[in-house]
Amino acid sequence: MPGVVCGKKQFMESELRFSTLVQKDPPTRSRIGTRRIPRVPVNTYKPLLPGLPDDVAKYCLALAPRSSFPAMGAVCRKWKSFIQSKELITVRKQAGKLEEWLYVLTSDAEGKGNHWEVLGCMGQERKHLPPMPCPLKAGFAVVVLNGKLLVMGGYVLSDGTGCVSAEVHQYHSCLNRWSTLAAMNVARYDFACAEVNGVVYAVGGYGVDGVSLSSAEVYDPETNIWTLIESLRRPRWGCFAYGIEGKLYVMGGRSSFTIGNSRFVDVYNPKDRTWCEVKNGCVMVTAHAVLGKQLFCMEWKNQRKLAIFNPNDNSWKMIPVPLTGSSRVGFRFGILDDKLLLFSVEKEPGYCTLLYDPNAATGSEWQTSSIKPSGLCLCSVTIKA
C-alpha cells in the first residue's frame, strides 16, 4: 500500500501549499465601519437554453408535442413557468402547433363512479386525468381558460347535511396536474359560467340554504382574484352562459320574475359593465355549445332538433337531428375540429356518435363518428394548447 500513502501525502502537501498561497493574497473587502458588504454576482441570468436568446428558446420548446410537456415542466423552474404561461399557447399558435383535445367527464352505466378522460384528435388517443383534489359535486360548473380546465362550485351532501361550495379547482392540460385557485366570493350551484375576453364569469344559481341568487362575479387569472360585479335584475338558477364577440350571455333556467322557465336572455357588456335583456331565448336547455360565432342548443321538449342562435340579429333556426337509436335518447355536446358531436346520455350499445359539420355542403352536414367516451358523457370541454 505504499503507493496509496504516497499519493495521499502528495495531495495533502499540494493542498497545504495552495492554502498558503491564498492566505498571502486575501480578498478585497469594502467596509462601512467594520461591516462587510457581500459581493454581488456579476451575472445571475440563466437562459432557457444555453447559447440561445430566450425568444428563440421558447419557440424551440413550444415545438415539442403536448404530451411531452409534463416531463419538460419537471426539468427546471424556468421551463415550468413558461409551459404553464399564456405565452406558450401564443407561441404554439404562431408556430401552427396547437393541439386540440376533447376532455369528457364520464360515468359508468350505474352512475357509481366517474372520471375525466381525454380524447385526442379524431379519438385515436385516450387517457385518464389524475383524480380531482376533491369529490365531484352536484350542480358544479366547468369552463376553459388559457388552456386550463376550471371546475367550480357545486353542492355536496355529507352525513345528511348539504353544503354549497365556492371552491375552484384547475387542471393544467400541459402539466397534467390539478391545483386549487382562489374561491369564489359566493358559494353557489346550478349557476352559469363562461369565459369572455380572458376572464371567467359566474352568475346566479342557488346559494346557501337553497336561496336563489342574482349576484355575479368575475375571475382574473393574472391576480387570482374574484370580484363582484353588477348583479342580475332578478335571481336566476339552472341557467347557462356563453361568450360571443366579447359579451356574456346568460340563458335558460328559471327566474323569480317569470312563471315557469325563462325566455329572457341577460347580456353583460364588460366595456360598459352593464346588463341588458333580449327576450327570445331557449328554455329547458339540456345541452349547449358555442361553435364559431353561433350557439347550438337542444331543448328538453325536442331532442330531435338543434336550435342555432345567431347573436348578430338575435335570430334562431332549427335543424332536424337524424333519428338514431331510441327516439327518447338525450344528448350531450362536444366540439372537435370545428364540428359538433352528439354523445348519448343513455347506454345505447349500437349508438354511433352523431357529428354535425356546419361548413359541409348542403345535405351532407350529418355524419357518424367513431369518437365515443368510455362511459356516459356528463359534460365535455375542448382545449387547444
mmCIF file of C-alpha atoms in Angstrom:
data_model
loop_
_atom_site.group_PDB
_atom_site.id
_atom_site.type_symbol
_atom_site.label_atom_id
_atom_site.label_comp_id
_atom_site.label_asym_id
_atom_site.label_seq_id
_atom_site.Cartn_x
_atom_site.Cartn_y
_atom_site.Cartn_z
ATOM 1 C CA MET A 1 0.000 0.000 0.000
ATOM 2 C CA PRO A 2 2.946 2.469 -0.152
ATOM 3 C CA GLY A 3 1.643 3.978 -3.396
ATOM 4 C CA VAL A 4 -1.607 4.975 -1.724
ATOM 5 C CA VAL A 5 0.167 6.550 1.238
ATOM 6 C CA CYS A 6 2.475 8.453 -1.074
ATOM 7 C CA GLY A 7 -0.444 9.740 -3.174
ATOM 8 C CA LYS A 8 -2.262 10.887 -0.065
ATOM 9 C CA LYS A 9 0.866 12.653 1.207
ATOM 10 C CA GLN A 10 1.380 14.454 -2.110
ATOM 11 C CA PHE A 11 -2.209 15.561 -2.132
ATOM 12 C CA MET A 12 -2.003 16.920 1.415
ATOM 13 C CA GLU A 13 1.222 18.795 0.647
ATOM 14 C CA SER A 14 -0.220 20.381 -2.502
ATOM 15 C CA GLU A 15 -3.378 21.338 -0.601
ATOM 16 C CA LEU A 16 -1.221 22.962 2.090
ATOM 17 C CA ARG A 17 0.793 24.923 -0.492
ATOM 18 C CA PHE A 18 -2.431 26.138 -2.156
ATOM 19 C CA SER A 19 -3.816 27.226 1.213
ATOM 20 C CA THR A 20 -0.635 29.185 1.908
ATOM 21 C CA LEU A 21 -0.834 30.978 -1.415
ATOM 22 C CA VAL A 22 -4.421 32.001 -0.778
ATOM 23 C CA GLN A 23 -3.542 33.400 2.623
ATOM 24 C CA LYS A 24 -0.874 35.643 1.066
ATOM 25 C CA ASP A 25 -3.478 37.296 -1.206
ATOM 26 C CA PRO A 26 -6.587 37.984 0.902
ATOM 27 C CA PRO A 27 -9.761 39.180 -0.867
ATOM 28 C CA THR A 28 -10.529 42.869 -1.063
ATOM 29 C CA ARG A 29 -13.090 43.967 1.493
ATOM 30 C CA SER A 30 -15.279 47.018 1.473
ATOM 31 C CA ARG A 31 -16.046 48.394 4.876
ATOM 32 C CA ILE A 32 -18.535 50.751 6.417
ATOM 33 C CA GLY A 33 -17.086 50.860 9.867
ATOM 34 C CA THR A 34 -16.430 47.187 10.485
ATOM 35 C CA ARG A 35 -19.392 45.853 8.466
ATOM 36 C CA ARG A 36 -18.607 43.692 5.424
ATOM 37 C CA ILE A 37 -20.568 44.222 2.166
ATOM 38 C CA PRO A 38 -21.019 40.941 0.297
ATOM 39 C CA ARG A 39 -20.039 40.866 -3.319
ATOM 40 C CA VAL A 40 -22.914 40.909 -5.827
ATOM 41 C CA PRO A 41 -22.628 38.265 -8.555
ATOM 42 C CA VAL A 42 -21.712 39.848 -11.838
ATOM 43 C CA ASN A 43 -24.266 37.863 -13.867
ATOM 44 C CA THR A 44 -27.092 35.723 -12.407
ATOM 45 C CA TYR A 45 -29.053 35.346 -15.656
ATOM 46 C CA LYS A 46 -29.687 31.777 -16.773
ATOM 47 C CA PRO A 47 -31.063 31.254 -20.272
ATOM 48 C CA LEU A 48 -33.845 28.802 -21.056
ATOM 49 C CA LEU A 49 -31.482 27.029 -23.447
ATOM 50 C CA PRO A 50 -27.713 27.748 -23.266
ATOM 51 C CA GLY A 51 -26.431 29.611 -26.301
ATOM 52 C CA LEU A 52 -29.852 30.798 -27.497
ATOM 53 C CA PRO A 53 -31.819 34.015 -26.878
ATOM 54 C CA ASP A 54 -34.926 33.305 -24.808
ATOM 55 C CA ASP A 55 -37.346 34.141 -27.619
ATOM 56 C CA VAL A 56 -35.685 31.528 -29.841
ATOM 57 C CA ALA A 57 -35.526 29.051 -26.959
ATOM 58 C CA LYS A 58 -39.251 29.496 -26.256
ATOM 59 C CA TYR A 59 -40.025 28.791 -29.882
ATOM 60 C CA CYS A 60 -37.936 25.600 -29.723
ATOM 61 C CA LEU A 61 -39.662 24.406 -26.531
ATOM 62 C CA ALA A 62 -43.083 25.191 -27.987
ATOM 63 C CA LEU A 63 -42.432 22.850 -30.926
ATOM 64 C CA ALA A 64 -42.465 19.801 -28.648
ATOM 65 C CA PRO A 65 -45.614 17.641 -28.684
ATOM 66 C CA ARG A 66 -48.052 18.498 -25.931
ATOM 67 C CA SER A 67 -47.723 15.039 -24.395
ATOM 68 C CA SER A 68 -44.077 15.857 -23.582
ATOM 69 C CA PHE A 69 -44.829 18.996 -21.559
ATOM 70 C CA PRO A 70 -45.401 17.323 -18.152
ATOM 71 C CA ALA A 71 -41.873 15.844 -18.259
ATOM 72 C CA MET A 72 -40.407 19.090 -19.611
ATOM 73 C CA GLY A 73 -42.020 21.037 -16.777
ATOM 74 C CA ALA A 74 -40.005 18.982 -14.285
ATOM 75 C CA VAL A 75 -36.637 19.976 -15.823
ATOM 76 C CA CYS A 76 -36.348 23.384 -14.126
ATOM 77 C CA ARG A 77 -38.422 26.263 -12.810
ATOM 78 C CA LYS A 78 -37.951 28.417 -15.897
ATOM 79 C CA TRP A 79 -39.233 25.686 -18.188
ATOM 80 C CA LYS A 80 -42.203 25.018 -15.889
ATOM 81 C CA SER A 81 -43.003 28.741 -15.691
ATOM 82 C CA PHE A 82 -43.043 29.020 -19.479
ATOM 83 C CA ILE A 83 -45.081 25.848 -20.006
ATOM 84 C CA GLN A 84 -47.819 26.999 -17.630
ATOM 85 C CA SER A 85 -47.987 30.529 -19.057
ATOM 86 C CA LYS A 86 -50.359 32.008 -21.643
ATOM 87 C CA GLU A 87 -47.277 32.773 -23.745
ATOM 88 C CA LEU A 88 -46.794 29.086 -24.559
ATOM 89 C CA ILE A 89 -50.196 28.919 -26.273
ATOM 90 C CA THR A 90 -49.436 32.147 -28.161
ATOM 91 C CA VAL A 91 -46.111 30.814 -29.429
ATOM 92 C CA ARG A 92 -47.603 27.420 -30.358
ATOM 93 C CA LYS A 93 -50.380 29.164 -32.252
ATOM 94 C CA GLN A 94 -47.843 31.230 -34.182
ATOM 95 C CA ALA A 95 -45.895 28.073 -34.973
ATOM 96 C CA GLY A 96 -49.020 26.200 -36.083
ATOM 97 C CA LYS A 97 -48.537 23.587 -33.353
ATOM 98 C CA LEU A 98 -51.749 23.915 -31.344
ATOM 99 C CA GLU A 99 -53.279 20.544 -30.497
ATOM 100 C CA GLU A 100 -57.000 20.195 -29.883
ATOM 101 C CA TRP A 101 -58.124 17.648 -27.316
ATOM 102 C CA LEU A 102 -61.588 16.798 -26.022
ATOM 103 C CA TYR A 103 -61.964 16.350 -22.246
ATOM 104 C CA VAL A 104 -65.012 14.329 -21.189
ATOM 105 C CA LEU A 105 -66.378 13.711 -17.711
ATOM 106 C CA THR A 106 -67.796 10.198 -17.880
ATOM 107 C CA SER A 107 -69.660 7.907 -15.520
ATOM 108 C CA ASP A 108 -70.341 4.202 -15.646
ATOM 109 C CA ALA A 109 -73.787 2.949 -16.585
ATOM 110 C CA GLU A 110 -74.774 2.508 -12.926
ATOM 111 C CA GLY A 111 -73.624 6.022 -12.039
ATOM 112 C CA LYS A 112 -71.399 4.745 -9.214
ATOM 113 C CA GLY A 113 -68.129 6.232 -10.457
ATOM 114 C CA ASN A 114 -66.869 8.996 -12.697
ATOM 115 C CA HIS A 115 -63.604 10.271 -14.100
ATOM 116 C CA TRP A 116 -62.207 12.748 -16.600
ATOM 117 C CA GLU A 117 -60.752 11.309 -19.763
ATOM 118 C CA VAL A 118 -59.147 12.980 -22.749
ATOM 119 C CA LEU A 119 -59.608 12.121 -26.407
ATOM 120 C CA GLY A 120 -57.028 13.261 -28.944
ATOM 121 C CA CYS A 121 -57.827 14.478 -32.417
ATOM 122 C CA MET A 122 -60.221 12.046 -34.154
ATOM 123 C CA GLY A 123 -60.311 9.956 -30.997
ATOM 124 C CA GLN A 124 -57.152 7.913 -31.570
ATOM 125 C CA GLU A 125 -55.719 8.740 -28.147
ATOM 126 C CA ARG A 126 -57.450 8.149 -24.823
ATOM 127 C CA LYS A 127 -56.158 8.563 -21.309
ATOM 128 C CA HIS A 128 -57.500 9.333 -17.845
ATOM 129 C CA LEU A 129 -56.737 12.533 -15.979
ATOM 130 C CA PRO A 130 -55.354 12.400 -12.434
ATOM 131 C CA PRO A 131 -58.135 12.371 -9.800
ATOM 132 C CA MET A 132 -59.537 15.753 -8.810
ATOM 133 C CA PRO A 133 -58.419 17.201 -5.444
ATOM 134 C CA CYS A 134 -61.965 16.759 -4.096
ATOM 135 C CA PRO A 135 -65.022 14.600 -4.816
ATOM 136 C CA LEU A 136 -67.239 15.687 -7.690
ATOM 137 C CA LYS A 137 -70.221 17.766 -6.574
ATOM 138 C CA ALA A 138 -73.720 18.157 -7.989
ATOM 139 C CA GLY A 139 -74.558 21.377 -9.792
ATOM 140 C CA PHE A 140 -70.912 22.243 -10.485
ATOM 141 C CA ALA A 141 -69.773 24.318 -13.478
ATOM 142 C CA VAL A 142 -66.854 23.923 -15.890
ATOM 143 C CA VAL A 143 -65.064 26.381 -18.148
ATOM 144 C CA VAL A 144 -61.837 26.556 -20.166
ATOM 145 C CA LEU A 145 -59.400 29.410 -19.551
ATOM 146 C CA ASN A 146 -55.954 29.798 -21.172
ATOM 147 C CA GLY A 147 -55.600 26.100 -21.926
ATOM 148 C CA LYS A 148 -56.763 25.068 -18.453
ATOM 149 C CA LEU A 149 -59.931 23.383 -17.203
ATOM 150 C CA LEU A 150 -61.699 25.018 -14.237
ATOM 151 C CA VAL A 151 -64.229 23.110 -12.113
ATOM 152 C CA MET A 152 -66.203 25.434 -9.857
ATOM 153 C CA GLY A 153 -68.727 25.361 -7.026
ATOM 154 C CA GLY A 154 -71.388 22.710 -6.592
ATOM 155 C CA TYR A 155 -73.433 21.028 -3.891
ATOM 156 C CA VAL A 156 -72.456 18.026 -1.801
ATOM 157 C CA LEU A 157 -74.469 16.035 0.718
ATOM 158 C CA SER A 158 -72.404 14.732 3.633
ATOM 159 C CA ASP A 159 -73.809 12.900 6.673
ATOM 160 C CA GLY A 160 -77.276 14.125 5.800
ATOM 161 C CA THR A 161 -76.182 17.762 5.661
ATOM 162 C CA GLY A 162 -75.977 19.713 2.419
ATOM 163 C CA CYS A 163 -73.051 22.016 1.766
ATOM 164 C CA VAL A 164 -72.687 24.578 -1.021
ATOM 165 C CA SER A 165 -69.146 25.111 -2.289
ATOM 166 C CA ALA A 166 -67.232 28.145 -3.506
ATOM 167 C CA GLU A 167 -64.137 26.085 -4.348
ATOM 168 C CA VAL A 168 -62.386 26.358 -7.698
ATOM 169 C CA HIS A 169 -60.030 23.650 -8.951
ATOM 170 C CA GLN A 170 -57.884 23.903 -12.053
ATOM 171 C CA TYR A 171 -56.496 21.195 -14.318
ATOM 172 C CA HIS A 172 -53.445 22.286 -16.315
ATOM 173 C CA SER A 173 -53.559 20.344 -19.560
ATOM 174 C CA CYS A 174 -49.851 20.905 -20.351
ATOM 175 C CA LEU A 175 -48.581 19.861 -16.907
ATOM 176 C CA ASN A 176 -51.218 17.145 -16.345
ATOM 177 C CA ARG A 177 -51.900 18.219 -12.779
ATOM 178 C CA TRP A 178 -54.621 19.748 -10.610
ATOM 179 C CA SER A 179 -54.277 22.817 -8.403
ATOM 180 C CA THR A 180 -56.579 24.949 -6.273
ATOM 181 C CA LEU A 181 -57.403 28.548 -7.180
ATOM 182 C CA ALA A 182 -58.972 31.338 -5.151
ATOM 183 C CA ALA A 183 -62.527 30.541 -4.064
ATOM 184 C CA MET A 184 -65.496 32.490 -5.361
ATOM 185 C CA ASN A 185 -66.941 35.241 -3.182
ATOM 186 C CA VAL A 186 -70.315 33.464 -3.163
ATOM 187 C CA ALA A 187 -70.803 29.724 -2.727
ATOM 188 C CA ARG A 188 -73.202 28.568 -5.460
ATOM 189 C CA TYR A 189 -74.508 25.654 -7.516
ATOM 190 C CA ASP A 190 -76.707 25.290 -10.621
ATOM 191 C CA PHE A 191 -75.220 28.547 -11.845
ATOM 192 C CA ALA A 192 -73.992 29.893 -15.176
ATOM 193 C CA CYS A 193 -70.344 30.444 -16.054
ATOM 194 C CA ALA A 194 -68.340 31.317 -19.146
ATOM 195 C CA GLU A 195 -65.024 32.751 -20.331
ATOM 196 C CA VAL A 196 -65.107 36.145 -22.025
ATOM 197 C CA ASN A 197 -62.034 38.180 -23.019
ATOM 198 C CA GLY A 198 -59.653 36.099 -20.896
ATOM 199 C CA VAL A 199 -61.650 36.229 -17.636
ATOM 200 C CA VAL A 200 -64.325 33.949 -16.145
ATOM 201 C CA TYR A 201 -67.826 34.966 -15.046
ATOM 202 C CA ALA A 202 -70.009 33.125 -12.502
ATOM 203 C CA VAL A 203 -73.657 34.212 -12.412
ATOM 204 C CA GLY A 204 -76.782 33.341 -10.423
ATOM 205 C CA GLY A 205 -77.557 29.838 -9.183
ATOM 206 C CA TYR A 206 -78.534 28.661 -5.717
ATOM 207 C CA GLY A 207 -76.647 29.715 -2.615
ATOM 208 C CA VAL A 208 -76.572 28.568 0.986
ATOM 209 C CA ASP A 209 -79.907 27.138 2.228
ATOM 210 C CA GLY A 210 -81.179 26.982 -1.359
ATOM 211 C CA VAL A 211 -81.561 30.749 -1.701
ATOM 212 C CA SER A 212 -81.765 31.824 -5.362
ATOM 213 C CA LEU A 213 -79.040 34.287 -6.384
ATOM 214 C CA SER A 214 -78.798 37.332 -8.599
ATOM 215 C CA SER A 215 -75.140 38.016 -7.758
ATOM 216 C CA ALA A 216 -72.403 37.839 -10.390
ATOM 217 C CA GLU A 217 -68.628 37.851 -10.134
ATOM 218 C CA VAL A 218 -65.578 37.737 -12.388
ATOM 219 C CA TYR A 219 -62.238 35.915 -12.018
ATOM 220 C CA ASP A 220 -58.963 37.449 -13.197
ATOM 221 C CA PRO A 221 -56.288 34.757 -13.729
ATOM 222 C CA GLU A 222 -53.496 37.347 -13.594
ATOM 223 C CA THR A 223 -54.300 38.250 -9.971
ATOM 224 C CA ASN A 224 -56.121 35.044 -8.906
ATOM 225 C CA ILE A 225 -58.938 37.217 -7.526
ATOM 226 C CA TRP A 226 -62.733 37.031 -7.815
ATOM 227 C CA THR A 227 -64.509 40.413 -7.920
ATOM 228 C CA LEU A 228 -68.245 41.026 -7.544
ATOM 229 C CA ILE A 229 -69.848 42.925 -10.439
ATOM 230 C CA GLU A 230 -73.317 44.378 -11.004
ATOM 231 C CA SER A 231 -75.982 41.800 -10.161
ATOM 232 C CA LEU A 232 -78.680 40.469 -12.466
ATOM 233 C CA ARG A 233 -82.015 42.270 -12.424
ATOM 234 C CA ARG A 234 -83.595 39.154 -10.945
ATOM 235 C CA PRO A 235 -82.411 35.929 -9.265
ATOM 236 C CA ARG A 236 -81.775 33.163 -11.805
ATOM 237 C CA TRP A 237 -80.836 29.495 -11.468
ATOM 238 C CA GLY A 238 -80.459 26.377 -13.596
ATOM 239 C CA CYS A 239 -79.191 28.647 -16.361
ATOM 240 C CA PHE A 240 -76.102 28.530 -18.566
ATOM 241 C CA ALA A 241 -73.746 31.152 -20.006
ATOM 242 C CA TYR A 242 -71.581 31.597 -23.085
ATOM 243 C CA GLY A 243 -69.368 34.294 -24.540
ATOM 244 C CA ILE A 244 -69.636 35.573 -28.129
ATOM 245 C CA GLU A 245 -67.922 38.642 -29.585
ATOM 246 C CA GLY A 246 -66.793 39.993 -26.233
ATOM 247 C CA LYS A 247 -70.166 39.804 -24.451
ATOM 248 C CA LEU A 248 -71.572 37.444 -21.808
ATOM 249 C CA TYR A 249 -74.969 35.854 -22.489
ATOM 250 C CA VAL A 250 -76.992 34.126 -19.731
ATOM 251 C CA MET A 251 -79.882 31.979 -20.928
ATOM 252 C CA GLY A 252 -82.328 29.280 -19.875
ATOM 253 C CA GLY A 253 -83.169 28.134 -16.389
ATOM 254 C CA ARG A 254 -85.687 29.860 -14.181
ATOM 255 C CA SER A 255 -86.185 33.336 -12.823
ATOM 256 C CA SER A 256 -88.136 34.587 -9.818
ATOM 257 C CA PHE A 257 -89.849 37.148 -12.069
ATOM 258 C CA THR A 258 -91.305 34.607 -14.530
ATOM 259 C CA ILE A 259 -93.766 31.746 -14.321
ATOM 260 C CA GLY A 260 -92.037 28.546 -15.405
ATOM 261 C CA ASN A 261 -88.887 28.632 -17.479
ATOM 262 C CA SER A 262 -87.416 31.933 -18.564
ATOM 263 C CA ARG A 263 -87.048 33.013 -22.184
ATOM 264 C CA PHE A 264 -85.176 36.152 -21.162
ATOM 265 C CA VAL A 265 -81.525 36.394 -22.140
ATOM 266 C CA ASP A 266 -79.366 38.551 -19.852
ATOM 267 C CA VAL A 267 -76.489 40.157 -21.766
ATOM 268 C CA TYR A 268 -73.499 41.694 -19.971
ATOM 269 C CA ASN A 269 -71.197 44.154 -21.733
ATOM 270 C CA PRO A 270 -67.792 44.222 -19.964
ATOM 271 C CA LYS A 271 -66.951 47.591 -21.555
ATOM 272 C CA ASP A 272 -69.988 49.322 -20.034
ATOM 273 C CA ARG A 273 -70.218 46.963 -17.043
ATOM 274 C CA THR A 274 -73.981 46.845 -17.508
ATOM 275 C CA TRP A 275 -76.697 44.259 -18.179
ATOM 276 C CA CYS A 276 -79.438 44.384 -20.797
ATOM 277 C CA GLU A 277 -82.139 41.950 -21.941
ATOM 278 C CA VAL A 278 -83.119 40.010 -25.043
ATOM 279 C CA LYS A 279 -86.486 38.255 -24.935
ATOM 280 C CA ASN A 280 -86.232 35.281 -27.303
ATOM 281 C CA GLY A 281 -84.017 32.719 -25.586
ATOM 282 C CA CYS A 282 -84.320 28.945 -25.389
ATOM 283 C CA VAL A 283 -85.932 27.250 -22.378
ATOM 284 C CA MET A 284 -85.243 23.930 -20.618
ATOM 285 C CA VAL A 285 -81.894 23.564 -22.396
ATOM 286 C CA THR A 286 -80.281 20.162 -21.833
ATOM 287 C CA ALA A 287 -77.148 20.737 -23.947
ATOM 288 C CA HIS A 288 -75.383 23.750 -25.387
ATOM 289 C CA ALA A 289 -72.113 24.590 -27.136
ATOM 290 C CA VAL A 290 -70.545 27.530 -28.946
ATOM 291 C CA LEU A 291 -69.110 26.756 -32.364
ATOM 292 C CA GLY A 292 -67.597 29.677 -34.226
ATOM 293 C CA LYS A 293 -69.885 32.637 -33.591
ATOM 294 C CA GLN A 294 -73.040 30.580 -33.143
ATOM 295 C CA LEU A 295 -74.715 28.985 -30.137
ATOM 296 C CA PHE A 296 -76.082 25.448 -30.506
ATOM 297 C CA CYS A 297 -78.818 24.356 -28.087
ATOM 298 C CA MET A 298 -81.064 21.369 -27.530
ATOM 299 C CA GLU A 299 -84.257 21.728 -25.522
ATOM 300 C CA TRP A 300 -85.666 19.020 -23.312
ATOM 301 C CA LYS A 301 -89.015 19.087 -25.086
ATOM 302 C CA ASN A 302 -87.449 18.480 -28.509
ATOM 303 C CA GLN A 303 -84.421 16.188 -28.623
ATOM 304 C CA ARG A 304 -84.659 15.818 -32.405
ATOM 305 C CA LYS A 305 -83.885 19.408 -33.388
ATOM 306 C CA LEU A 306 -80.847 21.635 -32.997
ATOM 307 C CA ALA A 307 -81.626 25.251 -32.170
ATOM 308 C CA ILE A 308 -78.935 27.571 -33.548
ATOM 309 C CA PHE A 309 -78.725 31.158 -32.283
ATOM 310 C CA ASN A 310 -77.154 33.996 -34.278
ATOM 311 C CA PRO A 311 -76.236 36.909 -31.945
ATOM 312 C CA ASN A 312 -75.889 39.361 -34.830
ATOM 313 C CA ASP A 313 -79.651 39.600 -35.297
ATOM 314 C CA ASN A 314 -80.837 37.607 -32.234
ATOM 315 C CA SER A 315 -82.431 35.025 -34.545
ATOM 316 C CA TRP A 316 -82.877 31.241 -34.265
ATOM 317 C CA LYS A 317 -83.043 28.490 -36.843
ATOM 318 C CA MET A 318 -83.945 24.832 -36.316
ATOM 319 C CA ILE A 319 -82.035 21.875 -37.800
ATOM 320 C CA PRO A 320 -83.575 18.361 -37.677
ATOM 321 C CA VAL A 321 -81.444 15.691 -35.987
ATOM 322 C CA PRO A 322 -81.312 12.294 -37.740
ATOM 323 C CA LEU A 323 -83.078 9.522 -35.877
ATOM 324 C CA THR A 324 -80.577 7.089 -34.411
ATOM 325 C CA GLY A 325 -81.243 4.578 -31.674
ATOM 326 C CA SER A 326 -84.173 5.293 -29.370
ATOM 327 C CA SER A 327 -86.172 8.456 -30.042
ATOM 328 C CA ARG A 328 -86.033 9.138 -26.297
ATOM 329 C CA VAL A 329 -82.251 9.374 -26.197
ATOM 330 C CA GLY A 330 -80.931 12.675 -24.913
ATOM 331 C CA PHE A 331 -77.589 14.194 -25.865
ATOM 332 C CA ARG A 332 -74.531 15.994 -24.547
ATOM 333 C CA PHE A 333 -72.458 18.117 -26.892
ATOM 334 C CA GLY A 334 -68.764 18.083 -27.643
ATOM 335 C CA ILE A 335 -66.687 20.085 -30.120
ATOM 336 C CA LEU A 336 -63.685 18.816 -32.045
ATOM 337 C CA ASP A 337 -62.167 20.037 -35.311
ATOM 338 C CA ASP A 338 -64.907 22.690 -35.731
ATOM 339 C CA LYS A 339 -67.606 20.035 -35.691
ATOM 340 C CA LEU A 340 -70.398 19.357 -33.210
ATOM 341 C CA LEU A 341 -70.510 15.903 -31.590
ATOM 342 C CA LEU A 342 -73.689 14.488 -30.056
ATOM 343 C CA PHE A 343 -72.983 11.944 -27.284
ATOM 344 C CA SER A 344 -75.797 9.799 -25.923
ATOM 345 C CA VAL A 345 -76.656 10.324 -22.245
ATOM 346 C CA GLU A 346 -78.070 6.799 -22.035
ATOM 347 C CA LYS A 347 -76.491 3.417 -22.572
ATOM 348 C CA GLU A 348 -77.111 2.565 -26.227
ATOM 349 C CA PRO A 349 -74.883 -0.352 -27.371
ATOM 350 C CA GLY A 350 -75.460 0.301 -31.069
ATOM 351 C CA TYR A 351 -75.272 4.073 -30.916
ATOM 352 C CA CYS A 352 -72.674 5.843 -33.047
ATOM 353 C CA THR A 353 -71.809 9.416 -32.139
ATOM 354 C CA LEU A 354 -73.580 11.873 -34.411
ATOM 355 C CA LEU A 355 -71.447 14.587 -35.999
ATOM 356 C CA TYR A 356 -72.738 17.875 -37.385
ATOM 357 C CA ASP A 357 -70.466 19.884 -39.696
ATOM 358 C CA PRO A 358 -71.837 23.415 -40.229
ATOM 359 C CA ASN A 359 -69.338 24.010 -43.040
ATOM 360 C CA ALA A 360 -70.242 20.921 -45.068
ATOM 361 C CA ALA A 361 -72.164 21.032 -48.328
ATOM 362 C CA THR A 362 -75.948 21.087 -48.057
ATOM 363 C CA GLY A 363 -77.258 17.591 -47.471
ATOM 364 C CA SER A 364 -74.002 16.203 -46.043
ATOM 365 C CA GLU A 365 -73.860 18.117 -42.739
ATOM 366 C CA TRP A 366 -74.710 14.999 -40.694
ATOM 367 C CA GLN A 367 -72.327 12.065 -40.352
ATOM 368 C CA THR A 368 -71.415 9.487 -37.725
ATOM 369 C CA SER A 369 -68.142 9.427 -35.790
ATOM 370 C CA SER A 370 -66.063 6.786 -34.036
ATOM 371 C CA ILE A 371 -65.291 9.242 -31.222
ATOM 372 C CA LYS A 372 -67.001 7.922 -28.118
ATOM 373 C CA PRO A 373 -66.349 8.207 -24.356
ATOM 374 C CA SER A 374 -65.733 5.012 -22.412
ATOM 375 C CA GLY A 375 -68.863 5.685 -20.321
ATOM 376 C CA LEU A 376 -71.838 8.020 -20.284
ATOM 377 C CA CYS A 377 -70.997 11.654 -21.022
ATOM 378 C CA LEU A 378 -71.782 14.065 -18.168
ATOM 379 C CA CYS A 379 -70.115 17.073 -19.783
ATOM 380 C CA SER A 380 -67.233 17.884 -22.110
ATOM 381 C CA VAL A 381 -64.904 20.746 -22.942
ATOM 382 C CA THR A 382 -62.400 21.340 -25.731
ATOM 383 C CA ILE A 383 -58.901 22.643 -25.010
ATOM 384 C CA LYS A 384 -56.479 23.971 -27.621
ATOM 385 C CA ALA A 385 -52.907 24.232 -26.342
#
